mmCIF file of C-alpha atoms and ligand atoms in Angstrom:
data_model
loop_
_atom_site.group_PDB
_atom_site.id
_atom_site.type_symbol
_atom_site.label_atom_id
_atom_site.label_comp_id
_atom_site.label_asym_id
_atom_site.label_seq_id
_atom_site.Cartn_x
_atom_site.Cartn_y
_atom_site.Cartn_z
ATOM 1 C CA MET A 188 15.129 2.189 30.238
ATOM 2 C CA LYS A 189 12.409 4.138 32.973
ATOM 3 C CA ILE A 190 9.531 5.245 31.031
ATOM 4 C CA GLU A 191 8.854 8.049 31.608
ATOM 5 C CA ALA A 192 6.065 9.769 29.870
ATOM 6 C CA ILE A 193 4.468 8.930 26.792
ATOM 7 C CA THR A 194 2.821 11.757 24.058
ATOM 8 C CA LEU A 195 0.553 10.710 21.077
ATOM 9 C CA ARG A 196 -0.019 13.417 18.510
ATOM 10 C CA GLU A 197 -2.832 13.265 15.686
ATOM 11 C CA ILE A 198 -1.020 15.096 12.861
ATOM 12 C CA GLN A 199 -3.044 15.225 9.189
ATOM 13 C CA MET A 200 -1.185 15.075 5.768
ATOM 14 C CA PRO A 201 -3.140 14.890 2.586
ATOM 15 C CA LEU A 202 -2.127 12.187 0.115
ATOM 16 C CA VAL A 203 -0.428 13.345 -2.973
ATOM 17 C CA HIS A 204 -2.282 10.966 -4.903
ATOM 18 C CA PHE A 205 -6.078 9.567 -3.254
ATOM 19 C CA PHE A 206 -5.897 5.782 -2.145
ATOM 20 C CA GLU A 207 -8.734 3.177 -3.263
ATOM 21 C CA THR A 208 -9.222 -0.325 -2.189
ATOM 22 C CA SER A 209 -12.451 -2.596 -2.513
ATOM 23 C CA PHE A 210 -13.521 -0.697 0.955
ATOM 24 C CA GLY A 211 -13.379 2.913 0.126
ATOM 25 C CA ARG A 212 -11.188 5.503 -1.450
ATOM 26 C CA ILE A 213 -9.174 8.477 0.947
ATOM 27 C CA TYR A 214 -7.957 11.778 0.170
ATOM 28 C CA THR A 215 -5.691 12.809 3.738
ATOM 29 C CA ARG A 216 -4.552 11.005 6.008
ATOM 30 C CA ARG A 217 -5.084 11.108 9.831
ATOM 31 C CA ILE A 218 -1.863 9.490 12.078
ATOM 32 C CA LEU A 219 -1.528 8.417 15.312
ATOM 33 C CA LEU A 220 2.214 8.853 16.270
ATOM 34 C CA ILE A 221 3.800 7.757 19.472
ATOM 35 C CA THR A 222 6.736 9.271 21.382
ATOM 36 C CA ALA A 223 7.745 7.094 24.310
ATOM 37 C CA HIS A 224 10.483 9.591 26.452
ATOM 38 C CA SER A 225 13.581 8.358 28.826
ATOM 39 C CA GLN A 226 16.170 10.180 30.017
ATOM 40 C CA GLY A 227 16.431 13.230 27.708
ATOM 41 C CA VAL A 228 15.629 11.034 25.232
ATOM 42 C CA GLN A 229 12.537 9.830 22.698
ATOM 43 C CA GLY A 230 11.639 6.980 20.971
ATOM 44 C CA TRP A 231 8.977 7.711 17.928
ATOM 45 C CA ALA A 232 6.198 5.155 16.496
ATOM 46 C CA GLU A 233 3.097 5.336 14.214
ATOM 47 C CA CYS A 234 -0.438 3.187 15.122
ATOM 48 C CA VAL A 235 -1.623 2.311 11.419
ATOM 49 C CA ALA A 236 -4.892 2.011 12.587
ATOM 50 C CA GLY A 237 -6.810 3.973 9.553
ATOM 51 C CA GLU A 238 -9.440 6.633 9.391
ATOM 52 C CA ASP A 239 -12.195 4.276 9.373
ATOM 53 C CA PRO A 240 -12.731 0.801 11.185
ATOM 54 C CA PHE A 241 -12.548 -1.112 7.538
ATOM 55 C CA TYR A 242 -9.190 -3.110 6.977
ATOM 56 C CA SER A 243 -9.620 -3.624 10.617
ATOM 57 C CA ASP A 244 -12.053 -3.360 13.142
ATOM 58 C CA GLU A 245 -9.469 -0.843 14.517
ATOM 59 C CA TRP A 246 -9.012 3.263 14.060
ATOM 60 C CA ILE A 247 -7.508 5.826 15.261
ATOM 61 C CA ASP A 248 -10.930 7.007 17.488
ATOM 62 C CA SER A 249 -10.127 3.765 18.879
ATOM 63 C CA ALA A 250 -6.108 3.330 19.525
ATOM 64 C CA TRP A 251 -6.370 6.548 20.978
ATOM 65 C CA PRO A 252 -8.425 6.298 24.385
ATOM 66 C CA THR A 253 -6.662 2.313 24.218
ATOM 67 C CA ILE A 254 -3.118 4.275 24.552
ATOM 68 C CA THR A 255 -4.563 6.388 26.885
ATOM 69 C CA GLN A 256 -6.649 4.264 29.721
ATOM 70 C CA TYR A 257 -5.247 0.615 28.866
ATOM 71 C CA ILE A 258 -1.917 0.197 26.971
ATOM 72 C CA ALA A 259 -0.002 3.310 28.163
ATOM 73 C CA PRO A 260 -0.815 3.134 32.052
ATOM 74 C CA PRO A 261 0.931 -0.649 32.595
ATOM 75 C CA VAL A 262 4.331 0.717 30.781
ATOM 76 C CA LEU A 263 4.629 4.313 32.681
ATOM 77 C CA GLY A 264 7.114 4.462 35.181
ATOM 78 C CA GLN A 265 8.589 0.634 34.149
ATOM 79 C CA GLU A 266 12.005 -0.199 34.854
ATOM 80 C CA LEU A 267 13.009 -1.925 31.476
ATOM 81 C CA ALA A 268 15.749 -4.148 30.771
ATOM 82 C CA GLN A 269 14.475 -4.360 26.651
ATOM 83 C CA ALA A 270 11.935 -3.000 24.549
ATOM 84 C CA ARG A 271 10.122 -6.745 24.337
ATOM 85 C CA ASP A 272 9.510 -6.062 28.013
ATOM 86 C CA VAL A 273 6.362 -4.211 27.067
ATOM 87 C CA VAL A 274 4.609 -7.270 25.475
ATOM 88 C CA PRO A 275 3.817 -9.019 28.701
ATOM 89 C CA LEU A 276 2.785 -5.590 30.299
ATOM 90 C CA VAL A 277 -0.304 -5.226 27.687
ATOM 91 C CA ALA A 278 -1.046 -8.946 27.398
ATOM 92 C CA LYS A 279 -4.547 -8.108 29.496
ATOM 93 C CA VAL A 280 -6.363 -5.497 27.114
ATOM 94 C CA ARG A 281 -7.475 -8.340 24.220
ATOM 95 C CA GLY A 282 -6.978 -7.267 20.236
ATOM 96 C CA HIS A 283 -6.503 -3.314 19.610
ATOM 97 C CA ARG A 284 -3.040 -5.078 18.254
ATOM 98 C CA MET A 285 -2.156 -1.495 16.339
ATOM 99 C CA ALA A 286 -2.674 0.352 19.072
ATOM 100 C CA LYS A 287 -0.335 -1.945 21.425
ATOM 101 C CA ALA A 288 2.108 -1.827 18.691
ATOM 102 C CA ALA A 289 2.376 1.816 18.604
ATOM 103 C CA VAL A 290 2.946 2.179 21.553
ATOM 104 C CA GLU A 291 5.804 -0.984 21.537
ATOM 105 C CA ASN A 292 7.683 0.181 18.353
ATOM 106 C CA ALA A 293 8.058 3.231 20.269
ATOM 107 C CA ILE A 294 10.072 1.998 23.002
ATOM 108 C CA TRP A 295 12.244 -0.081 20.089
ATOM 109 C CA ASP A 296 13.287 3.114 18.854
ATOM 110 C CA LEU A 297 13.401 4.666 22.285
ATOM 111 C CA GLU A 298 15.734 1.444 22.822
ATOM 112 C CA ALA A 299 17.370 1.864 19.733
ATOM 113 C CA ARG A 300 18.612 5.441 20.237
ATOM 114 C CA LEU A 301 19.334 4.612 23.688
ATOM 115 C CA THR A 302 21.899 2.037 23.354
ATOM 116 C CA GLN A 303 23.409 3.598 19.883
ATOM 117 C CA GLN A 304 22.311 0.200 18.186
ATOM 118 C CA PRO A 305 20.922 0.530 14.556
ATOM 119 C CA LEU A 306 17.287 -0.962 15.006
ATOM 120 C CA TRP A 307 17.344 -3.094 11.996
ATOM 121 C CA LYS A 308 19.991 -5.201 13.993
ATOM 122 C CA MET A 309 18.226 -4.966 16.967
ATOM 123 C CA LEU A 310 15.484 -6.878 15.241
ATOM 124 C CA GLY A 311 17.999 -8.679 13.466
ATOM 125 C CA GLY A 312 18.149 -7.977 10.172
ATOM 126 C CA THR A 313 20.758 -9.548 8.132
ATOM 127 C CA ARG A 314 19.771 -7.402 4.635
ATOM 128 C CA THR A 315 22.015 -4.189 3.383
ATOM 129 C CA ARG A 316 19.315 -3.158 1.213
ATOM 130 C CA ILE A 317 15.503 -3.598 0.766
ATOM 131 C CA ALA A 318 14.038 -4.776 -2.563
ATOM 132 C CA CYS A 319 10.943 -2.528 -2.945
ATOM 133 C CA GLY A 320 7.318 -2.901 -5.099
ATOM 134 C CA VAL A 321 4.333 -0.628 -4.944
ATOM 135 C CA SER A 322 0.619 -0.707 -4.200
ATOM 136 C CA ILE A 323 -1.269 0.930 -7.017
ATOM 137 C CA GLY A 324 -5.328 1.884 -6.066
ATOM 138 C CA ILE A 325 -7.736 1.713 -7.852
ATOM 139 C CA GLN A 326 -8.416 4.845 -10.555
ATOM 140 C CA ASP A 327 -10.683 6.252 -11.696
ATOM 141 C CA SER A 328 -10.124 4.833 -15.105
ATOM 142 C CA HIS A 329 -8.214 2.429 -16.840
ATOM 143 C CA GLN A 330 -5.834 4.594 -18.946
ATOM 144 C CA GLN A 331 -5.139 6.472 -14.990
ATOM 145 C CA LEU A 332 -3.843 2.784 -14.329
ATOM 146 C CA LEU A 333 -2.066 2.070 -16.615
ATOM 147 C CA GLN A 334 -0.003 5.603 -16.847
ATOM 148 C CA LYS A 335 0.751 5.045 -12.494
ATOM 149 C CA ILE A 336 2.238 1.732 -13.670
ATOM 150 C CA GLU A 337 4.612 2.804 -16.789
ATOM 151 C CA THR A 338 5.484 5.521 -14.111
ATOM 152 C CA GLU A 339 6.408 3.107 -11.454
ATOM 153 C CA LEU A 340 8.132 0.612 -13.810
ATOM 154 C CA ALA A 341 10.073 3.462 -15.187
ATOM 155 C CA ALA A 342 11.591 4.927 -10.984
ATOM 156 C CA GLY A 343 12.613 1.071 -10.866
ATOM 157 C CA TYR A 344 10.331 -0.436 -8.372
ATOM 158 C CA GLN A 345 10.898 -4.424 -8.983
ATOM 159 C CA ARG A 346 6.838 -5.754 -8.109
ATOM 160 C CA ILE A 347 4.015 -3.677 -9.002
ATOM 161 C CA LYS A 348 0.930 -4.939 -7.484
ATOM 162 C CA VAL A 349 -2.490 -3.518 -8.143
ATOM 163 C CA LYS A 350 -5.610 -3.777 -5.717
ATOM 164 C CA VAL A 351 -8.796 -5.783 -7.575
ATOM 165 C CA LYS A 352 -12.741 -6.128 -7.054
ATOM 166 C CA PRO A 353 -15.100 -7.269 -8.764
ATOM 167 C CA GLY A 354 -15.419 -5.200 -12.227
ATOM 168 C CA TRP A 355 -11.685 -3.725 -11.829
ATOM 169 C CA ASP A 356 -9.853 -7.232 -12.164
ATOM 170 C CA ILE A 357 -9.898 -9.430 -15.008
ATOM 171 C CA ASN A 358 -10.717 -6.621 -17.489
ATOM 172 C CA VAL A 359 -7.637 -4.231 -15.975
ATOM 173 C CA LEU A 360 -5.039 -7.560 -15.916
ATOM 174 C CA GLU A 361 -5.406 -8.292 -19.618
ATOM 175 C CA LYS A 362 -4.228 -4.203 -20.425
ATOM 176 C CA ILE A 363 -1.630 -4.983 -17.867
ATOM 177 C CA ARG A 364 -0.397 -8.097 -19.324
ATOM 178 C CA SER A 365 -1.037 -7.482 -23.064
ATOM 179 C CA ARG A 366 1.315 -4.370 -22.344
ATOM 180 C CA TRP A 367 3.911 -5.968 -19.770
ATOM 181 C CA PRO A 368 3.918 -9.298 -20.445
ATOM 182 C CA ASP A 369 6.693 -10.112 -17.794
ATOM 183 C CA ILE A 370 6.531 -7.794 -14.705
ATOM 184 C CA LEU A 371 6.420 -8.998 -11.504
ATOM 185 C CA LEU A 372 2.164 -8.728 -10.507
ATOM 186 C CA SER A 373 0.289 -9.032 -7.537
ATOM 187 C CA VAL A 374 -2.898 -8.201 -6.583
ATOM 188 C CA ASP A 375 -4.990 -7.468 -3.665
ATOM 189 C CA ALA A 376 -8.404 -8.347 -2.846
ATOM 190 C CA ASN A 377 -8.612 -6.555 0.738
ATOM 191 C CA SER A 378 -11.326 -9.482 0.897
ATOM 192 C CA ALA A 379 -13.752 -8.763 -2.140
ATOM 193 C CA TYR A 380 -15.043 -12.244 -3.168
ATOM 194 C CA ARG A 381 -16.517 -14.981 -2.000
ATOM 195 C CA LEU A 382 -16.011 -18.736 -2.226
ATOM 196 C CA ASP A 383 -18.929 -19.101 -4.558
ATOM 197 C CA GLN A 384 -17.041 -16.762 -7.153
ATOM 198 C CA LEU A 385 -14.610 -19.984 -7.679
ATOM 199 C CA GLU A 386 -15.218 -19.700 -11.534
ATOM 200 C CA HIS A 387 -14.964 -16.055 -11.503
ATOM 201 C CA LEU A 388 -11.263 -16.347 -9.118
ATOM 202 C CA ARG A 389 -9.965 -19.490 -11.713
ATOM 203 C CA LEU A 390 -9.175 -16.464 -14.058
ATOM 204 C CA PHE A 391 -6.845 -14.939 -11.877
ATOM 205 C CA ASP A 392 -4.856 -18.225 -12.942
ATOM 206 C CA GLN A 393 -4.153 -16.881 -16.240
ATOM 207 C CA PHE A 394 -1.666 -13.425 -15.927
ATOM 208 C CA HIS A 395 0.401 -15.487 -14.288
ATOM 209 C CA LEU A 396 0.406 -13.220 -10.953
ATOM 210 C CA LEU A 397 3.239 -13.810 -8.472
ATOM 211 C CA MET A 398 0.664 -13.469 -5.626
ATOM 212 C CA ILE A 399 -3.186 -13.037 -5.111
ATOM 213 C CA GLU A 400 -4.008 -11.315 -1.170
ATOM 214 C CA GLN A 401 -6.092 -12.074 1.468
ATOM 215 C CA PRO A 402 -9.237 -12.337 -1.972
ATOM 216 C CA LEU A 403 -11.700 -14.079 0.877
ATOM 217 C CA TRP A 404 -12.842 -12.845 4.458
ATOM 218 C CA TYR A 405 -11.259 -10.490 6.372
ATOM 219 C CA ASP A 406 -10.734 -13.266 9.709
ATOM 220 C CA ASP A 407 -10.952 -16.339 7.462
ATOM 221 C CA ILE A 408 -8.441 -19.533 6.813
ATOM 222 C CA TYR A 409 -10.375 -22.254 6.494
ATOM 223 C CA ASN A 410 -12.285 -21.036 3.091
ATOM 224 C CA HIS A 411 -8.477 -19.357 2.497
ATOM 225 C CA ALA A 412 -7.482 -23.732 2.387
ATOM 226 C CA ARG A 413 -9.890 -24.678 0.010
ATOM 227 C CA LEU A 414 -9.562 -21.934 -2.121
ATOM 228 C CA GLN A 415 -6.147 -22.521 -2.432
ATOM 229 C CA LYS A 416 -6.661 -26.065 -3.672
ATOM 230 C CA GLU A 417 -8.329 -24.620 -6.143
ATOM 231 C CA LEU A 418 -6.214 -22.412 -7.586
ATOM 232 C CA LYS A 419 -2.507 -22.235 -8.999
ATOM 233 C CA THR A 420 -1.654 -18.865 -8.400
ATOM 234 C CA SER A 421 -0.260 -18.520 -4.583
ATOM 235 C CA ILE A 422 -2.322 -16.995 -2.048
ATOM 236 C CA CYS A 423 -0.987 -14.446 0.286
ATOM 237 C CA LEU A 424 -2.759 -13.886 3.443
ATOM 238 C CA ASP A 425 -2.655 -10.056 5.138
ATOM 239 C CA GLU A 426 -5.793 -9.290 7.139
ATOM 240 C CA SER A 427 -6.143 -13.157 8.337
ATOM 241 C CA ILE A 428 -2.568 -12.939 9.899
ATOM 242 C CA ARG A 429 -2.827 -11.274 13.282
ATOM 243 C CA GLN A 430 -0.424 -13.786 15.093
ATOM 244 C CA ALA A 431 2.535 -16.632 14.651
ATOM 245 C CA ARG A 432 -0.417 -19.129 15.673
ATOM 246 C CA ASP A 433 -2.461 -17.839 12.603
ATOM 247 C CA ALA A 434 0.425 -18.044 10.359
ATOM 248 C CA ALA A 435 1.098 -21.983 11.408
ATOM 249 C CA PHE A 436 -2.738 -22.513 11.359
ATOM 250 C CA ALA A 437 -2.448 -21.149 7.733
ATOM 251 C CA LEU A 438 0.262 -22.956 6.380
ATOM 252 C CA ASP A 439 -0.436 -26.211 8.371
ATOM 253 C CA VAL A 440 -3.516 -26.059 5.949
ATOM 254 C CA ASP A 441 -2.568 -24.298 3.052
ATOM 255 C CA ALA A 442 -4.447 -21.866 3.147
ATOM 256 C CA CYS A 443 -1.307 -19.562 1.616
ATOM 257 C CA ARG A 444 2.305 -19.603 0.249
ATOM 258 C CA ILE A 445 3.032 -16.285 1.161
ATOM 259 C CA ILE A 446 2.326 -14.235 4.015
ATOM 260 C CA ASN A 447 2.479 -10.592 4.198
ATOM 261 C CA ILE A 448 4.103 -9.333 7.393
ATOM 262 C CA LYS A 449 2.612 -5.670 9.054
ATOM 263 C CA VAL A 450 4.032 -4.849 11.978
ATOM 264 C CA GLY A 451 0.826 -2.892 13.539
ATOM 265 C CA ARG A 452 -1.484 -5.706 12.273
ATOM 266 C CA VAL A 453 0.277 -8.423 14.239
ATOM 267 C CA GLY A 454 0.640 -6.269 17.473
ATOM 268 C CA GLY A 455 4.098 -5.073 17.192
ATOM 269 C CA PHE A 456 7.676 -6.087 15.746
ATOM 270 C CA THR A 457 8.336 -8.707 18.969
ATOM 271 C CA GLN A 458 5.330 -10.137 17.402
ATOM 272 C CA ALA A 459 6.347 -9.562 14.069
ATOM 273 C CA LEU A 460 9.596 -10.823 14.832
ATOM 274 C CA ALA A 461 7.525 -14.814 15.500
ATOM 275 C CA VAL A 462 5.499 -14.079 12.647
ATOM 276 C CA HIS A 463 8.943 -14.160 10.027
ATOM 277 C CA GLN A 464 10.043 -17.287 12.447
ATOM 278 C CA VAL A 465 7.258 -19.325 12.373
ATOM 279 C CA CYS A 466 7.593 -18.867 8.349
ATOM 280 C CA ARG A 467 11.223 -19.242 7.866
ATOM 281 C CA GLN A 468 10.614 -22.769 9.622
ATOM 282 C CA ARG A 469 8.908 -23.353 6.866
ATOM 283 C CA ASN A 470 10.810 -21.725 4.002
ATOM 284 C CA ILE A 471 7.786 -20.063 3.490
ATOM 285 C CA PRO A 472 8.865 -16.481 2.072
ATOM 286 C CA VAL A 473 7.335 -13.647 4.047
ATOM 287 C CA TRP A 474 7.391 -9.640 2.780
ATOM 288 C CA CYS A 475 6.266 -6.064 4.409
ATOM 289 C CA GLY A 476 3.103 -4.214 3.697
ATOM 290 C CA GLY A 477 2.974 -0.868 3.737
ATOM 291 C CA MET A 478 -0.195 1.271 5.491
ATOM 292 C CA LEU A 479 0.281 4.593 3.726
ATOM 293 C CA GLU A 480 2.692 5.290 6.575
ATOM 294 C CA SER A 481 4.298 8.883 6.999
ATOM 295 C CA GLY A 482 8.388 8.655 7.482
ATOM 296 C CA VAL A 483 7.919 7.685 11.050
ATOM 297 C CA GLY A 484 6.240 4.220 9.959
ATOM 298 C CA ARG A 485 8.367 3.792 7.062
ATOM 299 C CA VAL A 486 11.753 3.360 8.577
ATOM 300 C CA HIS A 487 10.352 1.186 10.907
ATOM 301 C CA ASN A 488 9.096 -1.192 7.738
ATOM 302 C CA ILE A 489 12.621 -0.893 6.211
ATOM 303 C CA ALA A 490 14.267 -1.956 9.271
ATOM 304 C CA LEU A 491 12.190 -4.960 9.784
ATOM 305 C CA SER A 492 11.608 -5.755 6.419
ATOM 306 C CA SER A 493 15.932 -6.310 6.343
ATOM 307 C CA LEU A 494 15.107 -9.856 8.085
ATOM 308 C CA PRO A 495 16.394 -13.083 5.713
ATOM 309 C CA GLY A 496 12.849 -14.195 5.583
ATOM 310 C CA PHE A 497 11.642 -11.264 3.922
ATOM 311 C CA GLN A 498 12.180 -12.621 0.461
ATOM 312 C CA LEU A 499 10.118 -10.924 -1.834
ATOM 313 C CA PRO A 500 9.739 -7.189 -2.871
ATOM 314 C CA GLY A 501 7.577 -5.205 -0.503
ATOM 315 C CA ASP A 502 5.239 -2.381 -0.044
ATOM 316 C CA VAL A 503 8.208 -0.125 1.638
ATOM 317 C CA SER A 504 8.480 3.117 -1.629
ATOM 318 C CA ALA A 505 9.754 6.168 -1.187
ATOM 319 C CA SER A 506 8.107 8.928 0.619
ATOM 320 C CA GLN A 507 7.600 11.261 -2.781
ATOM 321 C CA ARG A 508 4.786 8.858 -3.700
ATOM 322 C CA TYR A 509 2.173 9.470 -0.804
ATOM 323 C CA TRP A 510 3.665 12.895 0.423
ATOM 324 C CA LYS A 511 4.813 16.179 -0.776
ATOM 325 C CA GLU A 512 6.914 16.774 2.548
ATOM 326 C CA ASP A 513 7.291 13.474 4.578
ATOM 327 C CA ILE A 514 8.145 14.366 8.533
ATOM 328 C CA ILE A 515 11.739 12.949 8.112
ATOM 329 C CA GLU A 516 14.814 14.094 7.191
ATOM 330 C CA PRO A 517 16.274 12.651 4.610
ATOM 331 C CA GLU A 518 12.653 11.597 3.019
ATOM 332 C CA VAL A 519 12.691 7.989 1.724
ATOM 333 C CA THR A 520 13.903 7.556 -1.342
ATOM 334 C CA VAL A 521 14.171 3.874 -3.650
ATOM 335 C CA SER A 522 17.578 3.925 -5.915
ATOM 336 C CA ALA A 523 16.428 3.573 -9.548
ATOM 337 C CA ASP A 524 16.956 -0.314 -9.964
ATOM 338 C CA GLY A 525 14.374 -0.553 -7.191
ATOM 339 C CA PHE A 526 16.430 -1.062 -3.002
ATOM 340 C CA ILE A 527 16.147 0.935 -0.300
ATOM 341 C CA PRO A 528 19.730 0.680 1.144
ATOM 342 C CA ILE A 529 19.696 0.615 5.143
ATOM 343 C CA ALA A 530 22.727 1.841 6.405
ATOM 344 C CA ASP A 531 25.055 1.479 9.607
ATOM 345 C CA VAL A 532 23.729 3.809 12.028
ATOM 346 C CA PRO A 533 23.023 4.265 15.454
ATOM 347 C CA GLY A 534 18.214 3.978 15.268
ATOM 348 C CA THR A 535 16.902 4.517 12.297
ATOM 349 C CA GLY A 536 19.341 6.577 10.397
ATOM 350 C CA TYR A 537 16.675 8.844 9.800
ATOM 351 C CA ARG A 538 15.784 12.746 12.170
ATOM 352 C CA VAL A 539 12.069 12.532 12.720
ATOM 353 C CA ARG A 540 11.207 16.223 11.664
ATOM 354 C CA GLU A 541 9.084 17.497 15.144
ATOM 355 C CA ASP A 542 9.068 21.608 13.587
ATOM 356 C CA LEU A 543 6.823 20.231 10.752
ATOM 357 C CA ILE A 544 4.924 17.577 13.380
ATOM 358 C CA GLU A 545 4.623 20.061 15.229
ATOM 359 C CA LYS A 546 2.780 22.174 12.264
ATOM 360 C CA LEU A 547 0.658 19.119 11.482
ATOM 361 C CA THR A 548 -0.227 18.298 14.955
ATOM 362 C CA VAL A 549 -4.486 18.729 15.590
ATOM 363 C CA ARG A 550 -4.601 17.149 18.983
ATOM 364 C CA GLN A 551 -1.928 16.240 21.622
ATOM 365 C CA GLN A 552 -1.341 14.240 24.979
ATOM 366 C CA THR A 553 1.200 13.273 27.312
ATOM 367 C CA ILE A 554 0.821 10.949 30.340
ATOM 368 C CA ARG A 555 3.062 10.709 32.860
ATOM 369 C CA ALA A 556 4.196 8.081 35.273
ATOM 370 C CA ALA A 557 2.608 8.682 38.738
HETATM 371 O O1 OSB B 103 -4.034 -4.460 2.307
HETATM 372 O O2 OSB B 103 -1.893 -4.216 1.997
HETATM 373 C C1 OSB B 103 -2.989 -3.124 2.171
HETATM 374 C C2 OSB B 103 -3.411 0.692 2.198
HETATM 375 C C3 OSB B 103 -4.111 0.725 3.185
HETATM 376 C C4 OSB B 103 -4.527 0.030 3.699
HETATM 377 C C5 OSB B 103 -4.755 -2.047 3.661
HETATM 378 C C6 OSB B 103 -3.110 -2.537 2.357
HETATM 379 C C7 OSB B 103 -2.401 -0.851 2.270
HETATM 380 C C8 OSB B 103 -2.368 -1.124 0.961
HETATM 381 C C9 OSB B 103 -1.207 0.135 1.090
HETATM 382 O O3 OSB B 103 -1.681 -1.762 0.000
HETATM 383 C C10 OSB B 103 0.271 0.087 1.010
HETATM 384 C C11 OSB B 103 1.692 1.631 0.555
HETATM 385 O O4 OSB B 103 1.646 1.395 1.908
HETATM 386 O O5 OSB B 103 1.615 2.009 -0.090
HETATM 387 MG MG1 MG B 104 -2.983 -6.254 1.870
#
């Protein structure tokens, strides 16, 4: 396939409910969508860079010029045998993994459509349904959080993850556990703690959590290994794992027992498969993280979650938890027992609603092969 053009679009979509983590609260998403064009067919992907450089150092306004000036040009006009051939073409650019992932994944999507294959099978998926959990942000009150958990459990979600930070942690977990002693429960700190808070972190052990996600520095592995030695609760790394080498290092030093794979954070499907492979070889369970994606990114997360190592429920949940109206058709829905089925159909199994995207677009740029 020859990549004839790449389109960047920014759409803006208000969240149904604000989302708050230890680094801040967000009400409306600014989402960068990428389209790769070849032979009259379009592949779509979402750049998961946020509105601010807080979760990672990338953000939407860094990703845009990085793609137009450095990532799209080496790919445009190239005859690619397969989507993973994008990787060496953009390897010269250091970092900017979310920007790279958006272009690479659009080309995976394109290849699936051009060859009429299911994307999940191209990736090596084996599951015909994926187990779903939810990630619930910090709320205005404990009462509001308990109500949200109740709603999500009633909807069938198999695992509840709550965001924590100092002041919104042990007190909250006591209330959750006294009401639901046995649910599958995790916490995500998004780097809100330091190793000198060890005595406080030990308090998490009493709640038999499935995991504590990224308690320490976003770029750290060594101190997580020191912490894991001191905790009963399994550490899961998110931010710290940028590539397969990081996963191998983290597992060699026992910095975690579980890994969260986000395809954008590691730089695209090819690297996500490499991280998955490292974890498979060592029998370490992985799960698919979320970045408050629109349907375009969400369906890619579903495809990735079909791989055999995705043994724990992910943060991949229904469209309606985020959006009044999603930009794909049908919207992503979750069964009453907490699964998303994966159909054996070409592409992603979902149609991109270009009409709606057009209405939501606030800027657009197309770059063509010379
Ligand atoms: O750490 O997993 C995270 C959202 C934005 C940034 C970081 C994270 C998250 C989530 C949301 O937890 C997961 C979802 O998409 O529902
Ligand atoms: Mg996380």
